[in-house]
mmCIF file with all atom_site columns, C-alpha atoms in Angstrom:
data_model
loop_
_atom_site.group_PDB
_atom_site.id
_atom_site.type_symbol
_atom_site.label_atom_id
_atom_site.label_alt_id
_atom_site.label_comp_id
_atom_site.label_asym_id
_atom_site.label_entity_id
_atom_site.label_seq_id
_atom_site.pdbx_PDB_ins_code
_atom_site.Cartn_x
_atom_site.Cartn_y
_atom_site.Cartn_z
_atom_site.occupancy
_atom_site.B_iso_or_equiv
_atom_site.pdbx_formal_charge
_atom_site.auth_seq_id
_atom_site.auth_comp_id
_atom_site.auth_asym_id
_atom_site.auth_atom_id
_atom_site.pdbx_PDB_model_num
ATOM 1   C CA . LEU A 1 1   ? 4.479   2.127   5.566   1.00 0.00 ? 1   LEU A CA 1
ATOM 2   C CA . ASN A 1 2   ? 4.240   -1.601  6.122   1.00 0.00 ? 2   ASN A CA 1
ATOM 3   C CA . SER A 1 3   ? 1.591   -4.096  5.427   1.00 0.00 ? 3   SER A CA 1
ATOM 4   C CA . ALA A 1 4   ? -0.038  -7.306  6.374   1.00 0.00 ? 4   ALA A CA 1
ATOM 5   C CA . SER A 1 5   ? -0.777  -7.949  2.770   1.00 0.00 ? 5   SER A CA 1
ATOM 6   C CA . SER A 1 6   ? -0.031  -4.550  1.188   1.00 0.00 ? 6   SER A CA 1
ATOM 7   C CA . ALA A 1 7   ? -2.656  -5.726  -1.099  1.00 0.00 ? 7   ALA A CA 1
ATOM 8   C CA . LEU A 1 8   ? -5.971  -6.164  -2.587  1.00 0.00 ? 8   LEU A CA 1
ATOM 9   C CA . ALA A 1 9   ? -7.707  -9.229  -0.994  1.00 0.00 ? 9   ALA A CA 1
ATOM 10  C CA . GLY A 1 10  ? -11.123 -10.779 -1.281  1.00 0.00 ? 10  GLY A CA 1
ATOM 11  C CA . GLU A 1 11  ? -13.172 -11.424 1.898   1.00 0.00 ? 11  GLU A CA 1
ATOM 12  C CA . ASN A 1 12  ? -12.247 -15.064 1.677   1.00 0.00 ? 12  ASN A CA 1
ATOM 13  C CA . LEU A 1 13  ? -8.785  -14.312 0.247   1.00 0.00 ? 13  LEU A CA 1
ATOM 14  C CA . PRO A 1 14  ? -9.454  -15.684 -3.233  1.00 0.00 ? 14  PRO A CA 1
ATOM 15  C CA . THR A 1 15  ? -6.808  -13.159 -4.560  1.00 0.00 ? 15  THR A CA 1
ATOM 16  C CA . VAL A 1 16  ? -4.016  -11.344 -2.862  1.00 0.00 ? 16  VAL A CA 1
ATOM 17  C CA . GLY A 1 17  ? -1.798  -8.768  -4.534  1.00 0.00 ? 17  GLY A CA 1
ATOM 18  C CA . ARG A 1 18  ? 1.438   -7.783  -3.033  1.00 0.00 ? 18  ARG A CA 1
ATOM 19  C CA . PRO A 1 19  ? 4.134   -5.367  -4.268  1.00 0.00 ? 19  PRO A CA 1
ATOM 20  C CA . SER A 1 20  ? 6.402   -7.166  -6.618  1.00 0.00 ? 20  SER A CA 1
ATOM 21  C CA . SER A 1 21  ? 8.801   -4.635  -7.828  1.00 0.00 ? 21  SER A CA 1
ATOM 22  C CA . ASP A 1 22  ? 9.861   -0.898  -7.424  1.00 0.00 ? 22  ASP A CA 1
ATOM 23  C CA . VAL A 1 23  ? 8.937   1.561   -10.055 1.00 0.00 ? 23  VAL A CA 1
ATOM 24  C CA . SER A 1 24  ? 10.208  4.826   -8.850  1.00 0.00 ? 24  SER A CA 1
ATOM 25  C CA . GLY A 1 25  ? 10.570  6.839   -5.824  1.00 0.00 ? 25  GLY A CA 1
ATOM 26  C CA . THR A 1 26  ? 12.866  8.352   -3.105  1.00 0.00 ? 26  THR A CA 1
ATOM 27  C CA . TRP A 1 27  ? 11.594  6.607   -0.078  1.00 0.00 ? 27  TRP A CA 1
ATOM 28  C CA . LEU A 1 28  ? 14.128  4.489   1.808   1.00 0.00 ? 28  LEU A CA 1
ATOM 29  C CA . ALA A 1 29  ? 14.250  0.820   2.910   1.00 0.00 ? 29  ALA A CA 1
ATOM 30  C CA . SER A 1 30  ? 14.866  0.032   6.528   1.00 0.00 ? 30  SER A CA 1
ATOM 31  C CA . THR A 1 31  ? 17.274  -2.602  5.339   1.00 0.00 ? 31  THR A CA 1
ATOM 32  C CA . GLY A 1 32  ? 18.630  -3.539  1.960   1.00 0.00 ? 32  GLY A CA 1
ATOM 33  C CA . SER A 1 33  ? 17.617  -1.615  -1.227  1.00 0.00 ? 33  SER A CA 1
ATOM 34  C CA . ASP A 1 34  ? 14.389  -3.066  -2.588  1.00 0.00 ? 34  ASP A CA 1
ATOM 35  C CA . LYS A 1 35  ? 11.442  -1.049  -1.141  1.00 0.00 ? 35  LYS A CA 1
ATOM 36  C CA . TYR A 1 36  ? 8.830   -3.495  -2.366  1.00 0.00 ? 36  TYR A CA 1
ATOM 37  C CA . ALA A 1 37  ? 10.509  -6.264  -0.317  1.00 0.00 ? 37  ALA A CA 1
ATOM 38  C CA . MET A 1 38  ? 9.870   -4.280  2.899   1.00 0.00 ? 38  MET A CA 1
ATOM 39  C CA . VAL A 1 39  ? 6.055   -4.305  2.313   1.00 0.00 ? 39  VAL A CA 1
ATOM 40  C CA . ASP A 1 40  ? 5.236   -7.613  0.631   1.00 0.00 ? 40  ASP A CA 1
ATOM 41  C CA . GLU A 1 41  ? 4.754   -9.766  3.714   1.00 0.00 ? 41  GLU A CA 1
ATOM 42  C CA . VAL A 1 42  ? 1.950   -12.420 4.052   1.00 0.00 ? 42  VAL A CA 1
ATOM 43  C CA . THR A 1 43  ? 1.926   -11.735 7.757   1.00 0.00 ? 43  THR A CA 1
ATOM 44  C CA . MET A 1 44  ? 2.569   -8.202  8.970   1.00 0.00 ? 44  MET A CA 1
ATOM 45  C CA . ASP A 1 45  ? 6.179   -7.653  10.035  1.00 0.00 ? 45  ASP A CA 1
ATOM 46  C CA . ASN A 1 46  ? 7.060   -4.163  11.174  1.00 0.00 ? 46  ASN A CA 1
ATOM 47  C CA . SER A 1 47  ? 10.716  -5.082  11.571  1.00 0.00 ? 47  SER A CA 1
ATOM 48  C CA . ASP A 1 48  ? 11.156  -3.949  7.955   1.00 0.00 ? 48  ASP A CA 1
ATOM 49  C CA . TYR A 1 49  ? 9.474   -1.072  6.324   1.00 0.00 ? 49  TYR A CA 1
ATOM 50  C CA . ILE A 1 50  ? 9.849   1.963   4.050   1.00 0.00 ? 50  ILE A CA 1
ATOM 51  C CA . TYR A 1 51  ? 10.034  5.448   5.236   1.00 0.00 ? 51  TYR A CA 1
ATOM 52  C CA . THR A 1 52  ? 10.893  9.095   4.188   1.00 0.00 ? 52  THR A CA 1
ATOM 53  C CA . ASN A 1 53  ? 11.721  12.248  6.170   1.00 0.00 ? 53  ASN A CA 1
ATOM 54  C CA . THR A 1 54  ? 10.785  14.480  3.136   1.00 0.00 ? 54  THR A CA 1
ATOM 55  C CA . VAL A 1 55  ? 7.269   15.906  2.798   1.00 0.00 ? 55  VAL A CA 1
ATOM 56  C CA . GLY A 1 56  ? 6.215   15.378  -0.856  1.00 0.00 ? 56  GLY A CA 1
ATOM 57  C CA . ALA A 1 57  ? 8.387   12.335  -1.446  1.00 0.00 ? 57  ALA A CA 1
ATOM 58  C CA . VAL A 1 58  ? 6.601   9.575   -3.448  1.00 0.00 ? 58  VAL A CA 1
ATOM 59  C CA . GLN A 1 59  ? 7.319   5.842   -3.759  1.00 0.00 ? 59  GLN A CA 1
ATOM 60  C CA . ARG A 1 60  ? 5.686   3.746   -6.453  1.00 0.00 ? 60  ARG A CA 1
ATOM 61  C CA . MET A 1 61  ? 5.624   -0.133  -6.651  1.00 0.00 ? 61  MET A CA 1
ATOM 62  C CA . THR A 1 62  ? 3.893   -2.587  -8.854  1.00 0.00 ? 62  THR A CA 1
ATOM 63  C CA . LEU A 1 63  ? 1.490   -5.172  -7.467  1.00 0.00 ? 63  LEU A CA 1
ATOM 64  C CA . ASN A 1 64  ? 1.447   -8.753  -8.661  1.00 0.00 ? 64  ASN A CA 1
ATOM 65  C CA . ALA A 1 65  ? -1.377  -9.833  -10.969 1.00 0.00 ? 65  ALA A CA 1
ATOM 66  C CA . MET A 1 66  ? -4.644  -10.745 -9.230  1.00 0.00 ? 66  MET A CA 1
ATOM 67  C CA . ALA A 1 67  ? -7.762  -12.642 -10.145 1.00 0.00 ? 67  ALA A CA 1
ATOM 68  C CA . ASP A 1 68  ? -11.125 -10.904 -10.041 1.00 0.00 ? 68  ASP A CA 1
ATOM 69  C CA . PRO A 1 69  ? -12.718 -11.745 -6.683  1.00 0.00 ? 69  PRO A CA 1
ATOM 70  C CA . GLY A 1 70  ? -16.293 -11.272 -8.118  1.00 0.00 ? 70  GLY A CA 1
ATOM 71  C CA . SER A 1 71  ? -18.888 -10.327 -5.566  1.00 0.00 ? 71  SER A CA 1
ATOM 72  C CA . GLN A 1 72  ? -16.682 -11.062 -2.561  1.00 0.00 ? 72  GLN A CA 1
ATOM 73  C CA . GLY A 1 73  ? -15.323 -7.628  -2.652  1.00 0.00 ? 73  GLY A CA 1
ATOM 74  C CA . GLN A 1 74  ? -11.695 -6.476  -2.114  1.00 0.00 ? 74  GLN A CA 1
ATOM 75  C CA . VAL A 1 75  ? -9.927  -4.973  0.906   1.00 0.00 ? 75  VAL A CA 1
ATOM 76  C CA . PHE A 1 76  ? -6.715  -3.127  0.905   1.00 0.00 ? 76  PHE A CA 1
ATOM 77  C CA . SER A 1 77  ? -4.811  -3.664  4.152   1.00 0.00 ? 77  SER A CA 1
ATOM 78  C CA . TYR A 1 78  ? -1.715  -1.832  5.447   1.00 0.00 ? 78  TYR A CA 1
ATOM 79  C CA . SER A 1 79  ? -0.188  -0.336  8.442   1.00 0.00 ? 79  SER A CA 1
ATOM 80  C CA . VAL A 1 80  ? 0.728   3.383   8.442   1.00 0.00 ? 80  VAL A CA 1
ATOM 81  C CA . TRP A 1 81  ? 2.950   5.227   10.839  1.00 0.00 ? 81  TRP A CA 1
ATOM 82  C CA . SER A 1 82  ? 5.744   7.710   10.363  1.00 0.00 ? 82  SER A CA 1
ATOM 83  C CA . PRO A 1 83  ? 9.076   8.072   12.159  1.00 0.00 ? 83  PRO A CA 1
ATOM 84  C CA . THR A 1 84  ? 8.713   11.915  11.846  1.00 0.00 ? 84  THR A CA 1
ATOM 85  C CA . GLY A 1 85  ? 4.955   12.183  12.442  1.00 0.00 ? 85  GLY A CA 1
ATOM 86  C CA . HIS A 1 86  ? 4.157   13.321  8.805   1.00 0.00 ? 86  HIS A CA 1
ATOM 87  C CA . GLY A 1 87  ? 0.978   12.292  7.149   1.00 0.00 ? 87  GLY A CA 1
ATOM 88  C CA . ILE A 1 88  ? 0.732   9.694   4.327   1.00 0.00 ? 88  ILE A CA 1
ATOM 89  C CA . THR A 1 89  ? -1.445  9.459   1.273   1.00 0.00 ? 89  THR A CA 1
ATOM 90  C CA . VAL A 1 90  ? -1.873  5.861   -0.145  1.00 0.00 ? 90  VAL A CA 1
ATOM 91  C CA . ARG A 1 91  ? -3.021  5.417   -3.724  1.00 0.00 ? 91  ARG A CA 1
ATOM 92  C CA . LEU A 1 92  ? -3.853  2.471   -6.062  1.00 0.00 ? 92  LEU A CA 1
ATOM 93  C CA . LEU A 1 93  ? -3.330  3.411   -9.635  1.00 0.00 ? 93  LEU A CA 1
ATOM 94  C CA . ASN A 1 94  ? -3.855  1.892   -13.103 1.00 0.00 ? 94  ASN A CA 1
ATOM 95  C CA . ARG A 1 95  ? -0.515  1.583   -14.617 1.00 0.00 ? 95  ARG A CA 1
ATOM 96  C CA . SER A 1 96  ? -1.793  2.034   -18.184 1.00 0.00 ? 96  SER A CA 1
ATOM 97  C CA . ASP A 1 97  ? -2.999  5.569   -17.682 1.00 0.00 ? 97  ASP A CA 1
ATOM 98  C CA . ASP A 1 98  ? -2.003  6.584   -14.016 1.00 0.00 ? 98  ASP A CA 1
ATOM 99  C CA . SER A 1 99  ? -5.726  6.940   -13.141 1.00 0.00 ? 99  SER A CA 1
ATOM 100 C CA . VAL A 1 100 ? -6.502  6.724   -9.471  1.00 0.00 ? 100 VAL A CA 1
ATOM 101 C CA . ILE A 1 101 ? -8.496  3.515   -8.506  1.00 0.00 ? 101 ILE A CA 1
ATOM 102 C CA . ALA A 1 102 ? -8.576  4.587   -4.770  1.00 0.00 ? 102 ALA A CA 1
ATOM 103 C CA . GLU A 1 103 ? -6.945  7.045   -2.523  1.00 0.00 ? 103 GLU A CA 1
ATOM 104 C CA . TRP A 1 104 ? -6.740  7.298   1.317   1.00 0.00 ? 104 TRP A CA 1
ATOM 105 C CA . ILE A 1 105 ? -5.365  10.122  3.236   1.00 0.00 ? 105 ILE A CA 1
ATOM 106 C CA . HIS A 1 106 ? -3.895  9.875   6.672   1.00 0.00 ? 106 HIS A CA 1
ATOM 107 C CA . PRO A 1 107 ? -3.273  13.327  7.770   1.00 0.00 ? 107 PRO A CA 1
ATOM 108 C CA . GLY A 1 108 ? -0.320  14.051  10.143  1.00 0.00 ? 108 GLY A CA 1
ATOM 109 C CA . PRO A 1 109 ? 0.682   13.856  12.860  1.00 0.00 ? 109 PRO A CA 1
ATOM 110 C CA . LEU A 1 110 ? 0.757   10.056  12.675  1.00 0.00 ? 110 LEU A CA 1
ATOM 111 C CA . SER A 1 111 ? 1.961   7.771   15.455  1.00 0.00 ? 111 SER A CA 1
ATOM 112 C CA . THR A 1 112 ? 5.723   7.490   15.319  1.00 0.00 ? 112 THR A CA 1
ATOM 113 C CA . THR A 1 113 ? 5.431   3.873   16.567  1.00 0.00 ? 113 THR A CA 1
ATOM 114 C CA . ALA A 1 114 ? 4.584   0.928   14.285  1.00 0.00 ? 114 ALA A CA 1
ATOM 115 C CA . PRO A 1 115 ? 1.451   -1.015  14.996  1.00 0.00 ? 115 PRO A CA 1
ATOM 116 C CA . ALA A 1 116 ? 2.064   -3.935  17.122  1.00 0.00 ? 116 ALA A CA 1
ATOM 117 C CA . THR A 1 117 ? -0.286  -6.493  15.428  1.00 0.00 ? 117 THR A CA 1
ATOM 118 C CA . GLU A 1 118 ? -2.121  -7.060  12.124  1.00 0.00 ? 118 GLU A CA 1
ATOM 119 C CA . ASN A 1 119 ? -5.355  -6.138  14.087  1.00 0.00 ? 119 ASN A CA 1
ATOM 120 C CA . ASP A 1 120 ? -4.003  -2.585  14.319  1.00 0.00 ? 120 ASP A CA 1
ATOM 121 C CA . ALA A 1 121 ? -3.576  -2.285  10.610  1.00 0.00 ? 121 ALA A CA 1
ATOM 122 C CA . THR A 1 122 ? -5.846  -0.081  8.408   1.00 0.00 ? 122 THR A CA 1
ATOM 123 C CA . HIS A 1 123 ? -8.360  -2.052  6.282   1.00 0.00 ? 123 HIS A CA 1
ATOM 124 C CA . GLN A 1 124 ? -10.037 -0.236  3.350   1.00 0.00 ? 124 GLN A CA 1
ATOM 125 C CA . THR A 1 125 ? -12.837 -1.867  1.576   1.00 0.00 ? 125 THR A CA 1
ATOM 126 C CA . LEU A 1 126 ? -12.910 -0.951  -2.117  1.00 0.00 ? 126 LEU A CA 1
ATOM 127 C CA . THR A 1 127 ? -16.278 0.196   -3.243  1.00 0.00 ? 127 THR A CA 1
ATOM 128 C CA . PRO A 1 128 ? -17.936 -1.136  -6.386  1.00 0.00 ? 128 PRO A CA 1
ATOM 129 C CA . SER A 1 129 ? -17.091 1.961   -8.391  1.00 0.00 ? 129 SER A CA 1
ATOM 130 C CA . GLN A 1 130 ? -13.433 1.620   -7.297  1.00 0.00 ? 130 GLN A CA 1
ATOM 131 C CA . ILE A 1 131 ? -13.357 -2.030  -8.307  1.00 0.00 ? 131 ILE A CA 1
ATOM 132 C CA . ALA A 1 132 ? -14.912 -1.138  -11.695 1.00 0.00 ? 132 ALA A CA 1
ATOM 133 C CA . ALA A 1 133 ? -12.160 1.526   -12.204 1.00 0.00 ? 133 ALA A CA 1
ATOM 134 C CA . ILE A 1 134 ? -9.577  -1.262  -12.361 1.00 0.00 ? 134 ILE A CA 1
ATOM 135 C CA . ILE A 1 135 ? -8.483  -1.420  -16.025 1.00 0.00 ? 135 ILE A CA 1
ATOM 136 C CA . ASP A 1 136 ? -6.286  -4.512  -15.772 1.00 0.00 ? 136 ASP A CA 1
ATOM 137 C CA . ARG A 1 137 ? -5.659  -6.667  -12.643 1.00 0.00 ? 137 ARG A CA 1
ATOM 138 C CA . ALA A 1 138 ? -2.198  -7.426  -13.925 1.00 0.00 ? 138 ALA A CA 1
ATOM 139 C CA . ALA A 1 139 ? -1.218  -3.637  -14.062 1.00 0.00 ? 139 ALA A CA 1
ATOM 140 C CA . ILE A 1 140 ? -1.985  -1.966  -10.689 1.00 0.00 ? 140 ILE A CA 1
ATOM 141 C CA . ASP A 1 141 ? 0.437   0.019   -8.869  1.00 0.00 ? 141 ASP A CA 1
ATOM 142 C CA . LEU A 1 142 ? 0.738   1.125   -5.227  1.00 0.00 ? 142 LEU A CA 1
ATOM 143 C CA . GLU A 1 143 ? 1.932   4.729   -4.539  1.00 0.00 ? 143 GLU A CA 1
ATOM 144 C CA . VAL A 1 144 ? 2.613   6.314   -1.126  1.00 0.00 ? 144 VAL A CA 1
ATOM 145 C CA . GLU A 1 145 ? 3.289   9.972   -0.651  1.00 0.00 ? 145 GLU A CA 1
ATOM 146 C CA . ALA A 1 146 ? 4.470   11.752  2.466   1.00 0.00 ? 146 ALA A CA 1
ATOM 147 C CA . THR A 1 147 ? 2.367   14.789  3.408   1.00 0.00 ? 147 THR A CA 1
ATOM 148 C CA . ALA A 1 148 ? 2.628   17.431  6.017   1.00 0.00 ? 148 ALA A CA 1
#
């Protein structure tokens, strides 16, 4: 998993959330030890990323605090690929109660090659009900899980 913004972002980018720390998980960093640092880029850079070879492995990271974008909406942007071709599920969670804000399932087999540009990234627009499900914009976690 890697991301152009790994984040929630308003249409005119009034707010951007990026991973800011690792919470838990067994995924690996392509370099170094901090997984969040692999996916917190302002501009997508697929030279560093997180990965796993284990189906069922989960990685959880905190997102930095974000302002409410109001009526502009929010988009979650990321690139997804797998060195083993496994599928990946991506979730946004409320840290206070682990409730799911949004979930996107990318069934395998996925491409084993990283997307070349930010234009190839996946962009998910949060629905009004997903935005309303956010309890605290300073307490949102990103979770990724490897699936078959």
